[in-house]
Amino acid sequence: MNIDRTDRRILEVLQKNGSISNLELAEKVGLSPSPCSRRVKQLEDSGVISRTVTLLDPEKLGLKLTVMIQVSMDRHTPDRFENLEDTLGGYPEVISCSMITGQAADYLIVVMVTDMDAYQAFLLGKLTRISGVTGVHSSFVLRKIIDRTEIPLNHL
């Protein structure tokens, strides 16, 4: 899909507030409501807009500990990777999972839990019990400096 300046502006506004009304969005990007709605629909249909979500404040919900965990696997086989990825996908504590390179680890996962006891239960009761996991290295987030949900669009 060819993204023009108006589409880019629509995306910028929606990334900041996905619940904005079509009327407000149209005003912000300088369109009338009908063409604005059509453009948003095209962006959704093309997959550029993959979904709309509501962001919650973890601390206000009692999730005070964020942990970045590097996970090492015993074998680099598709079945080992698939098993780990499928298993982690079923754990609500896991908010992000990426296969990585350039480290001793194979995966970087991000976990949110209430406290250290909950992390210990996750680590010992779930993560280290997954077949193929041979090592974990945990780093605890002390303070988030940048915590964006918006992706950069300045290259468009």
Phi, psi and omega in degrees: 000137178274118181264116177264183184298322180292317177300317179300317180295319176302314181296320179298314181294314181295328177294329179280328182207094181288348181262007179298143179288157178299324179297313179296318179298314180302318179297317183293328183259359176078037176236165169277160187303318183296309177297326179296313179300319178297319180295317178299316179299318178297319178295323176290312182298327180280348181091357177299314170266110184271329178188165176240132184229168172250128180269132181253157176269107184303318183297320180292343178257011175088004179267088189263352184237121175248130184235132172258123187238124172269127184244129176253143181251153180285323180226144178262072180239150181304322181292323177296313181297315181298318179298314180298312183297317179295318181295313180298326179298338179270358180260113182296339179294334182277112181260348179203143176214124180228136170281132186235167174223166178087003178230173174287343183270161177259333182226150169239119178242151177242130185236140173241128179220171183287321185196184182296324177297318178294323177294317178300318178297319178295312183298308185277329183269342183233295190300309184286354177268356179285130180304130177098344179285119181248343180203146174225142175229117186258137173235133184258132180284120178275319182202136176272125180268311176234128181220074183268152167250341181284139174264152182291141179237006185293347178276349181278000000 
